CSV table of C-alpha atoms in Angstrom, one decimal:
chain,number,residue,atom,x,y,z
R,1,UNK,CA,0.0,0.0,0.0
R,2,UNK,CA,0.9,3.7,-0.1
R,3,UNK,CA,1.4,4.0,3.6
R,4,UNK,CA,1.6,2.2,6.9
R,5,UNK,CA,-1.8,0.9,7.9
R,6,UNK,CA,-2.8,-0.1,11.4
R,7,UNK,CA,-5.9,-1.7,12.7
R,8,UNK,CA,-8.0,-1.4,14.6
R,9,UNK,CA,-7.8,2.4,15.1
R,10,UNK,CA,-9.4,2.1,18.5
R,11,UNK,CA,-9.6,-0.8,20.9
R,12,UNK,CA,-11.3,-0.9,24.2
R,13,UNK,CA,-10.7,-3.9,26.4
R,14,UNK,CA,-11.3,-4.9,30.0
R,15,UNK,CA,-8.4,-5.4,32.3
R,16,UNK,CA,-7.1,-8.9,32.0
R,17,UNK,CA,-8.1,-9.5,28.4
R,18,UNK,CA,-5.7,-10.2,25.6
R,19,UNK,CA,-5.5,-7.8,22.6
R,20,UNK,CA,-3.8,-8.0,19.2
R,21,UNK,CA,-2.8,-5.0,17.2
R,22,UNK,CA,-2.0,-5.2,13.5
R,23,UNK,CA,0.4,-3.3,11.3
R,24,UNK,CA,0.6,-3.5,7.5
R,25,UNK,CA,3.9,-1.7,6.6
R,26,UNK,CA,4.7,-0.2,3.3
R,27,UNK,CA,5.0,-3.0,0.7
R,28,UNK,CA,8.5,-4.3,0.5
R,29,UNK,CA,9.9,-2.5,3.5
R,30,UNK,CA,12.5,-4.6,5.3
R,31,UNK,CA,12.4,-2.9,8.6
R,32,UNK,CA,9.5,-2.4,11.0
R,33,UNK,CA,9.3,-0.7,14.3
R,34,UNK,CA,6.7,-0.6,17.1
R,35,UNK,CA,6.4,2.4,19.5
R,36,UNK,CA,4.2,3.1,22.4
R,37,UNK,CA,2.9,6.7,23.0
R,38,UNK,CA,1.4,7.6,26.3
R,39,UNK,CA,-0.9,10.6,26.5
R,40,UNK,CA,1.1,13.9,26.3
R,41,UNK,CA,4.4,12.1,25.7
R,42,UNK,CA,6.6,11.3,22.7
R,43,UNK,CA,6.6,7.8,21.3
R,44,UNK,CA,8.8,5.2,23.0
R,45,UNK,CA,10.5,2.3,21.2
R,46,UNK,CA,9.1,-1.1,21.8
R,47,UNK,CA,10.6,-3.5,19.3
R,48,UNK,CA,12.3,-3.8,15.9
R,49,UNK,CA,12.1,-6.3,13.0
R,50,UNK,CA,14.2,-6.8,10.0
R,51,UNK,CA,12.1,-9.0,7.7
R,52,UNK,CA,10.8,-11.7,10.0
R,53,UNK,CA,13.6,-11.5,12.5
R,54,UNK,CA,13.0,-9.6,15.7
R,55,UNK,CA,16.4,-8.0,16.3
R,56,UNK,CA,15.6,-5.7,19.2
R,57,UNK,CA,12.9,-6.1,21.8
R,58,UNK,CA,14.5,-4.2,24.5
R,59,UNK,CA,11.7,-1.7,24.8
R,60,UNK,CA,8.9,-4.2,25.5
R,61,UNK,CA,7.8,-3.3,29.0
R,62,UNK,CA,7.0,-6.8,30.3
R,63,UNK,CA,6.7,-10.4,29.2
R,64,UNK,CA,3.0,-9.7,28.6
R,65,UNK,CA,4.0,-7.9,25.4
R,66,UNK,CA,4.8,-10.1,22.4
R,67,UNK,CA,5.4,-9.1,18.7
R,68,UNK,CA,5.7,-11.2,15.6
R,69,UNK,CA,6.2,-10.8,11.9
R,70,UNK,CA,6.1,-14.3,10.6
R,71,UNK,CA,6.4,-13.6,6.9
R,72,UNK,CA,8.3,-10.5,7.0
R,73,UNK,CA,5.4,-8.2,6.1
R,74,UNK,CA,2.4,-7.8,8.4
R,75,UNK,CA,3.3,-7.6,12.1
R,76,UNK,CA,1.1,-8.2,15.1
R,77,UNK,CA,1.7,-6.7,18.6
R,78,UNK,CA,0.0,-8.8,21.2
R,79,UNK,CA,-0.6,-7.8,24.8
R,80,UNK,CA,-1.7,-10.5,27.2
R,81,UNK,CA,-3.6,-10.0,30.5
R,82,UNK,CA,-3.9,-6.2,29.8
R,83,UNK,CA,-3.5,-3.7,32.6
R,84,UNK,CA,-4.7,-0.1,32.8
R,85,UNK,CA,-1.1,1.1,32.4
R,86,UNK,CA,-1.1,-0.5,28.9
R,87,UNK,CA,-3.5,2.2,27.8
R,88,UNK,CA,-1.7,4.2,25.1
R,89,UNK,CA,-1.4,4.7,21.4
R,90,UNK,CA,0.6,2.0,19.7
R,91,UNK,CA,2.4,3.1,16.6
R,92,UNK,CA,4.0,1.1,13.8
R,93,UNK,CA,6.7,2.6,11.5
R,94,UNK,CA,8.9,1.6,8.6
R,95,UNK,CA,11.6,3.5,6.9
R,96,UNK,CA,11.0,5.0,3.5
R,97,UNK,CA,12.5,3.2,0.6
R,98,UNK,CA,13.7,-0.4,0.7
R,99,UNK,CA,16.7,-2.0,2.3
R,100,UNK,CA,18.4,-0.9,5.5
R,101,UNK,CA,20.4,2.1,4.4
R,102,UNK,CA,21.0,4.6,7.2
R,103,UNK,CA,19.4,8.0,7.4
R,104,UNK,CA,16.1,7.0,5.9
R,105,UNK,CA,13.3,8.6,7.9
R,106,UNK,CA,10.7,6.4,9.4
R,107,UNK,CA,7.1,6.5,8.0
R,108,UNK,CA,4.5,6.0,10.7
R,109,UNK,CA,1.0,4.7,10.7
R,110,UNK,CA,-1.7,6.6,12.6
R,111,UNK,CA,-1.6,4.1,15.4
R,112,UNK,CA,-4.1,2.1,17.5
R,113,UNK,CA,-5.5,3.8,20.5
R,114,UNK,CA,-5.8,1.2,23.2
R,115,UNK,CA,-8.0,1.8,26.3
R,116,UNK,CA,-8.0,-0.6,29.1
R,117,UNK,CA,-11.0,-0.3,31.5
I,1,UNK,CA,21.3,8.2,21.3
I,2,UNK,CA,22.0,11.9,22.0
I,3,UNK,CA,19.5,13.5,24.4
I,4,UNK,CA,17.6,16.5,23.0
I,5,UNK,CA,16.2,19.6,24.8
I,6,UNK,CA,13.5,21.7,23.2
I,7,UNK,CA,10.9,24.2,24.5
I,8,UNK,CA,7.7,22.6,25.8
I,9,UNK,CA,5.5,25.0,23.9
I,10,UNK,CA,5.4,28.0,21.6
I,11,UNK,CA,2.6,30.3,20.4
I,12,UNK,CA,2.5,32.1,17.1
I,13,UNK,CA,0.1,33.8,14.8
I,14,UNK,CA,-0.8,33.1,11.2
I,15,UNK,CA,1.6,34.3,8.7
I,16,UNK,CA,4.5,34.5,11.1
I,17,UNK,CA,7.7,32.5,11.0
I,18,UNK,CA,8.2,30.0,13.8
I,19,UNK,CA,11.7,29.0,14.9
I,20,UNK,CA,12.1,26.0,17.2
I,21,UNK,CA,15.6,25.5,18.6
I,22,UNK,CA,16.7,22.1,19.8
I,23,UNK,CA,19.8,21.5,21.9
I,24,UNK,CA,21.8,18.2,21.5
I,25,UNK,CA,25.2,18.8,23.2
I,26,UNK,CA,26.2,15.1,23.0
I,27,UNK,CA,25.6,14.6,19.3
I,28,UNK,CA,27.9,12.0,17.8
I,29,UNK,CA,29.9,12.4,14.6
I,30,UNK,CA,27.6,10.0,12.6
I,31,UNK,CA,24.3,11.4,14.0
I,32,UNK,CA,21.8,13.2,11.8
I,33,UNK,CA,19.2,15.6,13.0
I,34,UNK,CA,15.6,14.8,12.1
I,35,UNK,CA,12.4,16.7,12.8
I,36,UNK,CA,9.0,15.2,12.9
I,37,UNK,CA,5.5,16.8,13.2
I,38,UNK,CA,2.6,15.1,14.9
I,39,UNK,CA,-1.1,16.1,14.7
I,40,UNK,CA,-3.6,14.8,17.2
I,41,UNK,CA,-4.7,11.2,16.4
I,42,UNK,CA,-2.0,10.8,13.8
I,43,UNK,CA,1.4,9.3,13.7
I,44,UNK,CA,4.5,11.4,13.5
I,45,UNK,CA,5.3,12.7,10.1
I,46,UNK,CA,8.8,13.4,8.8
I,47,UNK,CA,9.5,17.0,8.1
I,48,UNK,CA,13.2,17.5,7.5
I,49,UNK,CA,16.6,16.0,8.1
I,50,UNK,CA,20.1,17.4,8.0
I,51,UNK,CA,23.7,16.8,9.0
I,52,UNK,CA,25.3,20.3,8.9
I,53,UNK,CA,24.7,23.9,7.7
I,54,UNK,CA,21.3,24.4,6.1
I,55,UNK,CA,18.7,22.2,4.6
I,56,UNK,CA,15.5,23.5,3.0
I,57,UNK,CA,12.5,21.7,1.5
I,58,UNK,CA,9.0,22.8,0.6
I,59,UNK,CA,7.9,22.6,4.2
I,60,UNK,CA,10.7,23.9,6.4
I,61,UNK,CA,14.3,24.9,6.8
I,62,UNK,CA,16.8,23.4,9.2
I,63,UNK,CA,19.7,25.4,10.4
I,64,UNK,CA,22.7,23.6,12.0
I,65,UNK,CA,25.7,25.5,13.3
I,66,UNK,CA,29.2,24.3,12.8
I,67,UNK,CA,29.5,22.7,16.2
I,68,UNK,CA,26.2,20.8,15.6
I,69,UNK,CA,25.3,21.1,19.3
I,70,UNK,CA,22.0,22.6,18.4
I,71,UNK,CA,19.6,23.0,15.5
I,72,UNK,CA,16.7,25.3,14.5
I,73,UNK,CA,13.6,24.3,12.7
I,74,UNK,CA,12.1,27.2,10.8
I,75,UNK,CA,8.5,27.1,9.6
I,76,UNK,CA,7.9,30.0,7.3
I,77,UNK,CA,4.5,31.8,7.3
I,78,UNK,CA,2.6,29.4,9.5
I,79,UNK,CA,-1.1,28.7,9.2
I,80,UNK,CA,-3.6,27.3,11.6
I,81,UNK,CA,-3.0,23.9,10.2
I,82,UNK,CA,0.6,24.0,11.4
I,83,UNK,CA,-0.6,23.7,15.0
I,84,UNK,CA,1.0,20.4,16.1
I,85,UNK,CA,3.8,18.9,18.2
I,86,UNK,CA,7.2,19.1,16.7
I,87,UNK,CA,9.9,16.6,17.7
I,88,UNK,CA,13.7,16.9,17.4
I,89,UNK,CA,15.6,13.7,17.2
I,90,UNK,CA,19.3,13.0,16.7
I,91,UNK,CA,20.8,9.7,15.7
I,92,UNK,CA,21.1,7.6,12.6
I,93,UNK,CA,17.3,7.6,12.9
I,94,UNK,CA,16.7,5.2,10.1
I,95,UNK,CA,16.5,1.6,9.1
I,96,UNK,CA,17.7,-0.6,12.0
I,97,UNK,CA,18.0,2.4,14.3
I,98,UNK,CA,15.2,3.1,16.8
I,99,UNK,CA,14.1,6.6,17.2
I,100,UNK,CA,14.3,8.3,20.6
I,101,UNK,CA,11.6,11.0,21.0
I,102,UNK,CA,11.6,13.6,23.7
I,103,UNK,CA,8.6,15.5,24.8
I,104,UNK,CA,8.4,17.7,21.7
I,105,UNK,CA,7.4,21.3,21.3
I,106,UNK,CA,3.7,22.1,21.1
I,107,UNK,CA,3.2,24.9,18.6
I,108,UNK,CA,-0.1,26.7,18.7
I,109,UNK,CA,-0.9,29.0,15.7
I,110,UNK,CA,-3.5,31.6,16.5
I,111,UNK,CA,-5.6,33.5,14.0
């Protein structure tokens, strides 16, 4: 597609439920990033994929957070046993262009706003 | 990644030029400076990137002094639609390199 697409745009879940957030990156993009943005804050890095390999997951806040990208295209961020502090906007991004050249700005989707009740 | 410091907020009026300065004293030799714009309910959008001196595109200009310890984003003749949060980032900021956002600068353009 022309841009990064994320779904759903909004998700409301009860505390303790599992949720799955989807990211469709720009076609052919090798790299994919997930960020978490709390209200009034800048986005914070969660995890990074290069094709299907998850090369960096240092930003995942707990073992309840799990991300995958099995075929190197669509990625899913899963949060198990959700807590209220998980409420945030979850953003997906991939660099413009193909390959892994440095200095290519990241292109963001509009995010999924997750609200945990 | 180098830490950045930028004003929390700025007010301006339509038609004025807005200049946002970002400090990044610990910028590394290989780091680039990148600015993103974010509107409510949208993801950050790339505005401009530079390494040194001056970069200009159809949206903004980026001024970087010789020591590269700061940079200034210049938005010419702003309109109400330029009301947004502007983030300054330093780093390789690209494929394989996670972005580190600060709190950004909230720019409010008034009529």
